[in-house]
């Protein structure tokens, strides 16, 4: 199929008996190989061939599919050809009479008005979001006071918390913690502490935010052991909205212990939206700006020092060469990826993935971690996911594996990998075994 060729379409009778082309949608995604495979039927039959011995359309198609699927050159060719057709007109609209095409243009005018109303809707929703952020603020301030140990929970807060724990246990069913007999344990009702107990206990809730971040299945992958030494001093993550243009700001505040790593008292990252909403009516992410971290010398967690020995061939003397290289760290979050100036497609694909991941992290912190921090801290938000820690699902998976093993006996054994269970959240993150 040449680049300029159209995919052939069926025909039908139009007004007046003329042949009009059927509306043809250009493929918006690559077709599978099966669409492109065709059965091959011989033109003539030899006298020695019996009809029953002839390959059928289905068997020929299956054989052709197997051959094409194993040919990467053919697959690449087809994908390349189809990608050139994406977005191209089939010619149907252009073939319509002028009055019909004029009506189509009118519909686009109606749609333009619809988009204006959608834009107003999104802007009103954004203002409503900011309004309720102000209502949440006193609750977040109270949460911070309890985490830092500046205040103790009231009797009313304890009572409401115990009710929430009971409801949580009921909702979790067999996902709750079990005793030796397999019964779900009841939550312990803690009496008010004595003065001696308060004096002996640590202040507030140690490593609250570090543990909450570690219990987020995505963020935990970004946090290294070196990062934990600084993140254990994180005392609050809060949300604000910039005044100059649409977007949101995440503010990470640290206590004095973090001064051993950087001079900043807080680290911020702001995600900006484009001024105009997109075609679907949603705000479109534009770019992000993060705080420049003022690292203490030798404490930069985003780099590591590689040391190499070099020997002079003539004098046989050796010297030590140190090189600073970038390394994985949660604190790279505050240096968002930037769009390069060149037009290298491979670089563009790579940067698109990084931009998408970076924005998703920000959205998760805004929409899930900040509002539900306690649920991430104690791990209950993960235990409520039925995909994890469920014996039933494990058994079903085992049965499927056994069936697959029986069916594919001749092909050799298969190996499977089970998804790891989420962290329990019962111990501070810096005290957890990383292998768990």
Short mmCIF file of C-alpha atoms in Angstrom, two decimals:
data_model
loop_
_atom_site.label_atom_id
_atom_site.label_comp_id
_atom_site.label_asym_id
_atom_site.label_seq_id
_atom_site.Cartn_x
_atom_site.Cartn_y
_atom_site.Cartn_z
CA UNK A 1 0.00 0.00 0.00
CA UNK A 2 1.68 3.24 -1.05
CA UNK A 3 1.69 6.22 1.24
CA UNK A 4 -0.81 8.16 -0.81
CA UNK A 5 -3.24 5.26 -1.25
CA UNK A 6 -6.52 5.16 0.62
CA UNK A 7 -7.81 2.03 2.26
CA UNK A 8 -10.48 0.61 -0.09
CA UNK A 9 -14.01 0.94 1.24
CA UNK A 10 -17.36 -0.62 0.48
CA UNK A 11 -19.81 1.19 -1.78
CA UNK A 12 -23.47 2.03 -1.39
CA UNK A 13 -26.13 3.81 -3.40
CA UNK A 14 -26.37 7.51 -2.65
CA UNK A 15 -29.14 9.94 -3.56
CA UNK A 16 -30.12 9.58 -7.20
CA UNK A 17 -28.62 6.11 -7.47
CA UNK A 18 -25.03 7.37 -7.55
CA UNK A 19 -22.29 5.35 -5.92
CA UNK A 20 -21.14 7.16 -2.74
CA UNK A 21 -18.19 6.08 -0.62
CA UNK A 22 -18.89 4.67 2.80
CA UNK A 23 -17.55 7.00 5.57
CA UNK A 24 -14.05 5.74 6.28
CA UNK A 25 -12.32 6.38 9.58
CA UNK A 26 -8.56 6.59 9.39
CA UNK A 27 -7.03 4.24 11.99
CA UNK A 28 -6.14 6.10 15.19
CA UNK A 29 -3.95 3.24 16.43
CA UNK A 30 -1.88 0.52 14.85
CA UNK A 31 -3.84 -2.52 13.71
CA UNK A 32 -2.86 -5.97 14.88
CA UNK A 33 -1.20 -8.41 12.53
CA UNK A 34 -4.37 -10.49 12.29
CA UNK A 35 -6.14 -7.68 10.43
CA UNK A 36 -3.46 -7.69 7.78
CA UNK A 37 -3.19 -11.47 7.32
CA UNK A 38 -5.06 -12.99 4.34
CA UNK A 39 -5.79 -16.60 3.57
CA UNK A 40 -4.37 -17.97 0.35
CA UNK A 41 -6.64 -20.30 -1.71
CA UNK A 42 -5.29 -22.03 -4.85
CA UNK A 43 -6.85 -20.94 -8.17
CA UNK A 44 -7.18 -24.49 -9.54
CA UNK A 45 -7.42 -27.99 -8.13
CA UNK A 46 -5.22 -30.78 -9.33
CA UNK A 47 -6.81 -34.13 -10.07
CA UNK A 48 -4.71 -35.80 -7.40
CA UNK A 49 -5.94 -33.46 -4.65
CA UNK A 50 -8.99 -34.39 -2.65
CA UNK A 51 -11.28 -31.59 -1.53
CA UNK A 52 -10.98 -32.62 2.11
CA UNK A 53 -7.19 -32.38 1.93
CA UNK A 54 -7.22 -28.76 0.83
CA UNK A 55 -6.25 -26.18 3.43
CA UNK A 56 -9.28 -24.19 4.59
CA UNK A 57 -9.44 -20.44 4.85
CA UNK A 58 -9.17 -20.61 8.65
CA UNK A 59 -6.11 -22.90 8.65
CA UNK A 60 -4.39 -20.91 5.94
CA UNK A 61 -5.12 -17.70 7.81
CA UNK A 62 -3.74 -19.12 11.04
CA UNK A 63 -0.58 -20.27 9.29
CA UNK A 64 -0.21 -16.88 7.63
CA UNK A 65 -0.73 -15.11 10.94
CA UNK A 66 1.94 -17.20 12.62
CA UNK A 67 4.39 -16.38 9.87
CA UNK A 68 3.64 -12.65 9.89
CA UNK A 69 3.70 -12.38 13.65
CA UNK A 70 7.22 -13.80 13.73
CA UNK A 71 8.46 -11.39 11.07
CA UNK A 72 9.53 -8.15 12.80
CA UNK A 73 10.40 -6.49 9.49
CA UNK A 74 6.83 -6.96 8.23
CA UNK A 75 5.36 -5.73 11.51
CA UNK A 76 7.55 -2.63 11.41
CA UNK A 77 6.56 -1.97 7.79
CA UNK A 78 2.84 -2.20 8.53
CA UNK A 79 3.09 0.01 11.61
CA UNK A 80 5.03 2.60 9.66
CA UNK A 81 2.49 2.64 6.84
CA UNK A 82 -0.48 2.92 9.19
CA UNK A 83 1.13 5.65 11.29
CA UNK A 84 1.33 7.79 8.15
CA UNK A 85 -2.47 7.51 7.75
CA UNK A 86 -3.37 8.73 11.24
CA UNK A 87 -5.44 11.91 11.02
CA UNK A 88 -5.82 11.81 7.24
CA UNK A 89 -9.21 12.39 5.69
CA UNK A 90 -10.86 9.50 3.87
CA UNK A 91 -12.24 11.96 1.31
CA UNK A 92 -15.86 11.34 2.29
CA UNK A 93 -16.56 14.82 3.67
CA UNK A 94 -14.84 16.47 0.72
CA UNK A 95 -17.08 14.50 -1.66
CA UNK A 96 -20.32 15.81 -0.12
CA UNK A 97 -22.33 18.59 -1.80
CA UNK A 98 -21.56 22.16 -0.72
CA UNK A 99 -24.82 22.64 1.28
CA UNK A 100 -24.02 19.53 3.37
CA UNK A 101 -20.45 20.69 3.99
CA UNK A 102 -21.82 24.08 5.05
CA UNK A 103 -24.03 22.37 7.64
CA UNK A 104 -20.99 20.49 8.96
CA UNK A 105 -19.17 23.81 9.38
CA UNK A 106 -22.19 25.12 11.27
CA UNK A 107 -22.00 22.17 13.68
CA UNK A 108 -18.41 23.13 14.43
CA UNK A 109 -19.66 26.58 15.37
CA UNK A 110 -22.14 25.01 17.80
CA UNK A 111 -19.30 22.91 19.25
CA UNK A 112 -17.18 26.05 19.72
CA UNK A 113 -19.91 27.53 21.92
CA UNK A 114 -20.06 24.26 23.85
CA UNK A 115 -16.31 24.47 24.51
CA UNK A 116 -16.71 28.00 25.90
CA UNK A 117 -19.24 26.72 28.44
CA UNK A 118 -16.98 23.77 29.28
CA UNK A 119 -14.13 26.20 29.94
CA UNK A 120 -16.36 28.21 32.29
CA UNK A 121 -17.35 24.98 34.06
CA UNK A 122 -13.72 23.96 34.63
CA UNK A 123 -12.77 27.41 35.91
CA UNK A 124 -15.73 27.40 38.30
CA UNK A 125 -14.74 23.92 39.50
CA UNK A 126 -11.20 25.14 40.08
CA UNK A 127 -12.49 28.06 42.17
CA UNK A 128 -14.68 25.62 44.12
CA UNK A 129 -11.62 23.44 44.72
CA UNK A 130 -9.76 26.43 46.18
CA UNK A 131 -12.78 27.35 48.31
CA UNK A 132 -12.85 23.91 49.92
CA UNK A 133 -9.08 23.95 50.37
CA UNK A 134 -9.66 26.87 52.75
CA UNK A 135 -12.19 24.74 54.65
CA UNK A 136 -9.72 21.87 54.96
CA UNK A 137 -6.91 24.13 56.21
CA UNK A 138 -7.90 24.16 59.93
CA UNK A 139 -8.05 20.34 59.90
CA UNK A 140 -4.59 20.12 58.36
CA UNK A 141 -3.26 22.57 60.96
CA UNK A 142 -4.74 20.43 63.72
CA UNK A 143 -3.18 17.33 62.14
CA UNK A 144 0.22 19.00 62.09
CA UNK A 145 -0.06 19.99 65.76
CA UNK A 146 -0.69 16.35 66.71
CA UNK A 147 2.13 15.04 64.49
CA UNK A 148 4.63 17.51 65.94
CA UNK A 149 3.49 16.79 69.49
CA UNK A 150 2.49 20.37 70.22
CA UNK A 151 -0.95 19.17 71.32
CA UNK A 152 -2.63 15.93 72.40
CA UNK A 153 -5.83 14.53 70.83
CA UNK A 154 -9.10 15.38 72.56
CA UNK A 155 -11.50 12.77 73.95
CA UNK A 156 -13.92 13.55 71.12
CA UNK A 157 -11.21 13.00 68.49
CA UNK A 158 -10.26 9.68 70.07
CA UNK A 159 -13.91 8.55 70.08
CA UNK A 160 -14.38 9.47 66.42
CA UNK A 161 -11.10 7.78 65.55
CA UNK A 162 -12.15 4.54 67.25
CA UNK A 163 -15.46 4.59 65.37
CA UNK A 164 -13.56 5.07 62.11
CA UNK A 165 -11.27 2.13 62.97
CA UNK A 166 -14.28 -0.11 63.65
CA UNK A 167 -15.87 0.84 60.33
CA UNK A 168 -12.56 0.27 58.60
CA UNK A 169 -12.30 -3.22 60.10
CA UNK A 170 -15.85 -4.04 58.96
CA UNK A 171 -15.08 -2.83 55.44
CA UNK A 172 -11.82 -4.76 55.23
CA UNK A 173 -13.50 -8.10 56.10
CA UNK A 174 -10.84 -10.80 55.85
CA UNK A 175 -8.24 -8.22 54.80
CA UNK A 176 -7.92 -7.18 58.45
CA UNK A 177 -5.18 -8.41 60.77
CA UNK A 178 -5.91 -11.95 62.00
CA UNK A 179 -4.99 -13.81 65.17
CA UNK A 180 -3.56 -17.35 65.33
CA UNK A 181 -7.04 -18.87 64.91
CA UNK A 182 -7.81 -16.87 61.78
CA UNK A 183 -10.21 -14.43 63.43
CA UNK A 184 -9.99 -10.73 62.67
CA UNK A 185 -8.44 -8.94 65.63
CA UNK A 186 -10.45 -6.25 67.32
CA UNK A 187 -8.92 -2.82 67.60
CA UNK A 188 -7.34 -2.07 70.95
CA UNK A 189 -9.01 0.71 72.94
CA UNK A 190 -6.22 2.79 74.45
CA UNK A 191 -6.87 4.55 77.77
CA UNK A 192 -5.72 8.12 78.34
CA UNK A 193 -1.96 8.14 79.11
CA UNK A 194 -0.62 9.07 82.52
CA UNK A 195 1.80 11.94 83.07
CA UNK A 196 4.65 9.44 83.41
CA UNK A 197 3.75 7.75 80.11
CA UNK A 198 3.58 11.09 78.33
CA UNK A 199 6.99 12.08 79.67
CA UNK A 200 8.58 8.79 78.57
CA UNK A 201 6.97 8.67 75.12
CA UNK A 202 8.57 10.28 72.05
CA UNK A 203 7.20 13.63 71.00
CA UNK A 204 4.30 13.60 68.53
CA UNK A 205 4.33 10.87 65.86
CA UNK A 206 7.92 10.17 64.75
CA UNK A 207 8.60 9.87 61.02
CA UNK A 208 4.93 10.31 60.15
CA UNK A 209 5.38 11.74 56.66
CA UNK A 210 8.31 9.51 55.74
CA UNK A 211 6.24 6.46 56.62
CA UNK A 212 3.22 7.80 54.70
CA UNK A 213 5.34 8.38 51.59
CA UNK A 214 6.94 4.94 51.89
CA UNK A 215 3.48 3.38 52.01
CA UNK A 216 2.57 4.95 48.67
CA UNK A 217 3.32 2.18 46.19
CA UNK A 218 4.72 4.61 43.61
CA UNK A 219 6.56 7.11 45.78
CA UNK A 220 8.29 4.34 47.72
CA UNK A 221 10.20 3.48 44.54
CA UNK A 222 11.71 6.98 44.48
CA UNK A 223 12.93 7.04 48.08
CA UNK A 224 16.43 5.68 48.70
CA UNK A 225 17.96 4.73 52.05
CA UNK A 226 20.04 7.91 51.92
CA UNK A 227 16.88 9.96 51.33
CA UNK A 228 15.26 8.54 54.45
CA UNK A 229 17.88 10.16 56.66
CA UNK A 230 16.66 13.58 55.51
CA UNK A 231 12.97 12.77 54.99
CA UNK A 232 12.54 11.62 58.59
CA UNK A 233 12.69 15.35 59.47
CA UNK A 234 9.73 16.14 57.17
CA UNK A 235 6.98 17.56 59.40
CA UNK A 236 4.33 18.65 56.90
CA UNK A 237 3.23 18.56 53.27
CA UNK A 238 0.63 21.14 52.37
CA UNK A 239 -1.14 22.50 49.33
CA UNK A 240 -1.49 26.08 48.14
CA UNK A 241 -2.68 27.74 44.94
CA UNK A 242 -0.59 30.37 43.12
CA UNK A 243 -2.33 33.70 42.59
CA UNK A 244 -0.80 34.61 39.24
CA UNK A 245 -2.11 31.72 37.09
CA UNK A 246 -3.92 28.35 37.40
CA UNK A 247 -1.94 25.59 39.09
CA UNK A 248 -1.04 24.25 42.52
CA UNK A 249 1.97 24.32 44.86
CA UNK A 250 3.19 21.49 47.08
CA UNK A 251 5.11 22.69 50.14
CA UNK A 252 7.38 20.31 52.09
CA UNK A 253 8.36 21.68 55.51
CA UNK A 254 11.24 20.27 57.56
CA UNK A 255 12.33 20.55 61.18
CA UNK A 256 15.80 21.65 62.25
CA UNK A 257 17.40 18.22 61.89
CA UNK A 258 17.24 18.55 58.10
CA UNK A 259 19.79 21.39 58.33
CA UNK A 260 22.44 18.68 58.34
CA UNK A 261 21.57 18.14 54.65
CA UNK A 262 20.32 21.47 53.29
CA UNK A 263 19.79 25.02 54.48
CA UNK A 264 16.20 25.29 53.17
CA UNK A 265 13.45 25.22 55.80
CA UNK A 266 10.92 24.25 53.14
CA UNK A 267 11.01 22.91 49.60
CA UNK A 268 8.30 23.83 47.10
CA UNK A 269 7.16 22.63 43.71
CA UNK A 270 4.54 24.40 41.62
CA UNK A 271 2.66 22.84 38.72
CA UNK A 272 1.26 25.39 36.25
CA UNK A 273 -1.66 24.82 33.90
CA UNK A 274 -2.04 26.47 30.52
CA UNK A 275 -4.22 29.59 30.49
CA UNK A 276 -6.75 28.00 28.13
CA UNK A 277 -8.46 24.67 28.80
CA UNK A 278 -7.99 21.78 26.37
CA UNK A 279 -10.42 20.42 23.80
CA UNK A 280 -11.95 18.05 26.37
CA UNK A 281 -12.61 20.98 28.70
CA UNK A 282 -9.90 20.10 31.24
CA UNK A 283 -6.95 22.16 32.37
CA UNK A 284 -3.79 21.22 30.49
CA UNK A 285 -0.48 20.84 32.33
CA UNK A 286 2.09 23.36 31.11
CA UNK A 287 5.25 23.17 33.22
CA UNK A 288 6.59 22.85 36.77
CA UNK A 289 9.05 24.87 38.86
CA UNK A 290 10.86 23.54 41.92
CA UNK A 291 12.95 25.01 44.73
CA UNK A 292 16.72 25.05 44.26
CA UNK A 293 18.04 23.00 47.16
CA UNK A 294 20.91 24.62 49.07
CA UNK A 295 22.84 21.45 49.90
CA UNK A 296 25.39 21.27 52.69
CA UNK A 297 28.79 20.42 51.21
CA UNK A 298 29.16 16.66 50.87
CA UNK A 299 25.48 16.02 51.72
CA UNK A 300 23.86 16.34 48.27
CA UNK A 301 21.59 13.28 48.06
CA UNK A 302 21.05 13.66 44.30
CA UNK A 303 24.69 12.91 43.44
CA UNK A 304 27.32 10.36 44.35
CA UNK A 305 31.10 10.37 44.16
CA UNK A 306 32.74 7.77 41.94
CA UNK A 307 36.40 7.14 42.76
CA UNK A 308 38.81 5.64 40.24
CA UNK A 309 42.55 4.91 40.36
CA UNK A 310 44.67 5.78 37.33
CA UNK A 311 48.23 4.54 36.78
CA UNK A 312 50.83 6.40 34.71
CA UNK A 313 52.31 4.01 32.15
CA UNK A 314 55.70 5.74 32.15
CA UNK A 315 56.28 6.51 35.84
CA UNK A 316 54.05 3.75 37.25
CA UNK A 317 52.64 6.28 39.69
CA UNK A 318 48.96 6.14 40.62
CA UNK A 319 46.48 8.89 41.31
CA UNK A 320 42.90 8.93 42.58
CA UNK A 321 40.30 10.63 40.39
CA UNK A 322 36.92 11.56 41.85
CA UNK A 323 33.91 12.21 39.65
CA UNK A 324 30.50 13.57 40.66
CA UNK A 325 27.61 11.76 38.94
CA UNK A 326 23.83 12.07 39.21
CA UNK A 327 22.02 9.35 41.14
CA UNK A 328 18.46 8.34 41.97
CA UNK A 329 16.87 10.33 44.78
CA UNK A 330 13.45 11.50 45.90
CA UNK A 331 14.87 15.03 45.95
CA UNK A 332 15.19 14.98 42.16
CA UNK A 333 11.44 15.66 42.38
CA UNK A 334 12.28 19.33 42.97
CA UNK A 335 14.20 19.52 39.68
CA UNK A 336 11.40 18.81 37.18
CA UNK A 337 12.28 17.56 33.68
CA UNK A 338 12.60 20.23 31.01
CA UNK A 339 11.59 20.03 27.35
CA UNK A 340 14.76 20.04 25.18
CA UNK A 341 15.27 22.49 22.33
CA UNK A 342 16.23 19.91 19.67
CA UNK A 343 13.75 17.80 17.71
CA UNK A 344 15.18 14.34 18.41
CA UNK A 345 12.14 11.99 18.46
CA UNK A 346 13.79 9.50 20.83
CA UNK A 347 14.55 12.29 23.30
CA UNK A 348 11.00 13.60 22.92
CA UNK A 349 9.52 10.19 23.78
CA UNK A 350 11.79 9.91 26.81
CA UNK A 351 10.99 13.41 28.07
CA UNK A 352 7.25 12.85 27.54
CA UNK A 353 7.39 9.82 29.83
CA UNK A 354 9.32 11.77 32.47
CA UNK A 355 6.92 14.72 32.27
CA UNK A 356 3.91 12.43 32.59
CA UNK A 357 5.42 10.62 35.59
CA UNK A 358 6.41 13.89 37.24
CA UNK A 359 2.91 15.32 36.89
CA UNK A 360 1.31 12.09 38.13
CA UNK A 361 3.44 12.22 41.28
CA UNK A 362 2.31 15.78 41.93
CA UNK A 363 -1.34 14.89 41.33
CA UNK A 364 -1.12 11.91 43.70
CA UNK A 365 0.41 14.03 46.44
CA UNK A 366 -2.32 16.64 45.96
CA UNK A 367 -5.34 14.36 45.55
CA UNK A 368 -4.45 11.37 47.74
CA UNK A 369 -1.47 11.71 50.06
CA UNK A 370 -2.24 15.11 51.60
CA UNK A 371 -6.00 14.48 52.16
CA UNK A 372 -5.53 10.87 53.36
CA UNK A 373 -2.13 11.05 55.06
CA UNK A 374 -3.18 8.96 58.09
CA UNK A 375 -4.46 6.18 55.80
CA UNK A 376 -1.09 6.07 54.06
CA UNK A 377 0.77 6.19 57.38
CA UNK A 378 -0.98 3.15 58.86
CA UNK A 379 -1.18 1.33 55.51
CA UNK A 380 -4.97 1.00 55.60
CA UNK A 381 -5.32 2.63 52.19
CA UNK A 382 -3.36 -0.28 50.71
CA UNK A 383 -5.12 -2.97 52.73
CA UNK A 384 -8.43 -1.77 51.33
CA UNK A 385 -7.27 -2.71 47.83
CA UNK A 386 -8.63 -6.25 47.16
CA UNK A 387 -5.79 -6.92 44.72
CA UNK A 388 -3.38 -7.28 47.63
CA UNK A 389 -3.10 -9.80 50.45
CA UNK A 390 -6.13 -11.78 49.29
CA UNK A 391 -5.87 -15.55 49.72
CA UNK A 392 -8.70 -16.07 47.24
CA UNK A 393 -6.90 -14.26 44.46
CA UNK A 394 -3.69 -16.10 45.25
CA UNK A 395 -5.48 -19.44 45.01
CA UNK A 396 -7.11 -18.53 41.70
CA UNK A 397 -3.76 -17.42 40.33
CA UNK A 398 -2.22 -20.72 41.45
CA UNK A 399 -4.96 -22.66 39.69
CA UNK A 400 -4.44 -20.68 36.51
CA UNK A 401 -0.72 -21.33 36.71
CA UNK A 402 -1.36 -25.06 37.08
CA UNK A 403 -3.70 -25.09 34.07
CA UNK A 404 -1.18 -23.18 31.99
CA UNK A 405 1.53 -25.57 33.09
CA UNK A 406 -0.53 -28.58 32.01
CA UNK A 407 -1.42 -27.08 28.64
CA UNK A 408 2.13 -26.03 27.86
CA UNK A 409 3.86 -29.12 29.20
CA UNK A 410 5.70 -29.72 25.95
CA UNK A 411 6.94 -26.15 25.79
CA UNK A 412 8.76 -26.31 29.09
CA UNK A 413 7.90 -24.82 32.48
CA UNK A 414 6.70 -21.25 32.87
CA UNK A 415 7.69 -18.91 35.61
CA UNK A 416 5.38 -16.38 37.24
CA UNK A 417 5.92 -13.45 39.54
CA UNK A 418 3.54 -12.50 42.32
CA UNK A 419 2.90 -8.85 43.08
CA UNK A 420 4.44 -7.87 46.42
CA UNK A 421 2.14 -6.99 49.28
CA UNK A 422 2.10 -3.31 50.24
CA UNK A 423 3.91 -2.16 53.39
CA UNK A 424 1.88 -2.61 56.55
CA UNK A 425 2.67 0.82 57.93
CA UNK A 426 2.86 -0.53 61.47
CA UNK A 427 6.49 0.54 61.92
CA UNK A 428 8.26 3.76 60.95
CA UNK A 429 9.65 3.60 57.43
CA UNK A 430 13.27 3.99 58.49
CA UNK A 431 12.91 0.94 60.75
CA UNK A 432 11.35 -1.29 58.10
CA UNK A 433 13.29 -4.06 56.44
CA UNK A 434 13.70 -2.96 52.79
CA UNK A 435 13.29 -6.58 51.72
CA UNK A 436 9.81 -6.78 53.19
#
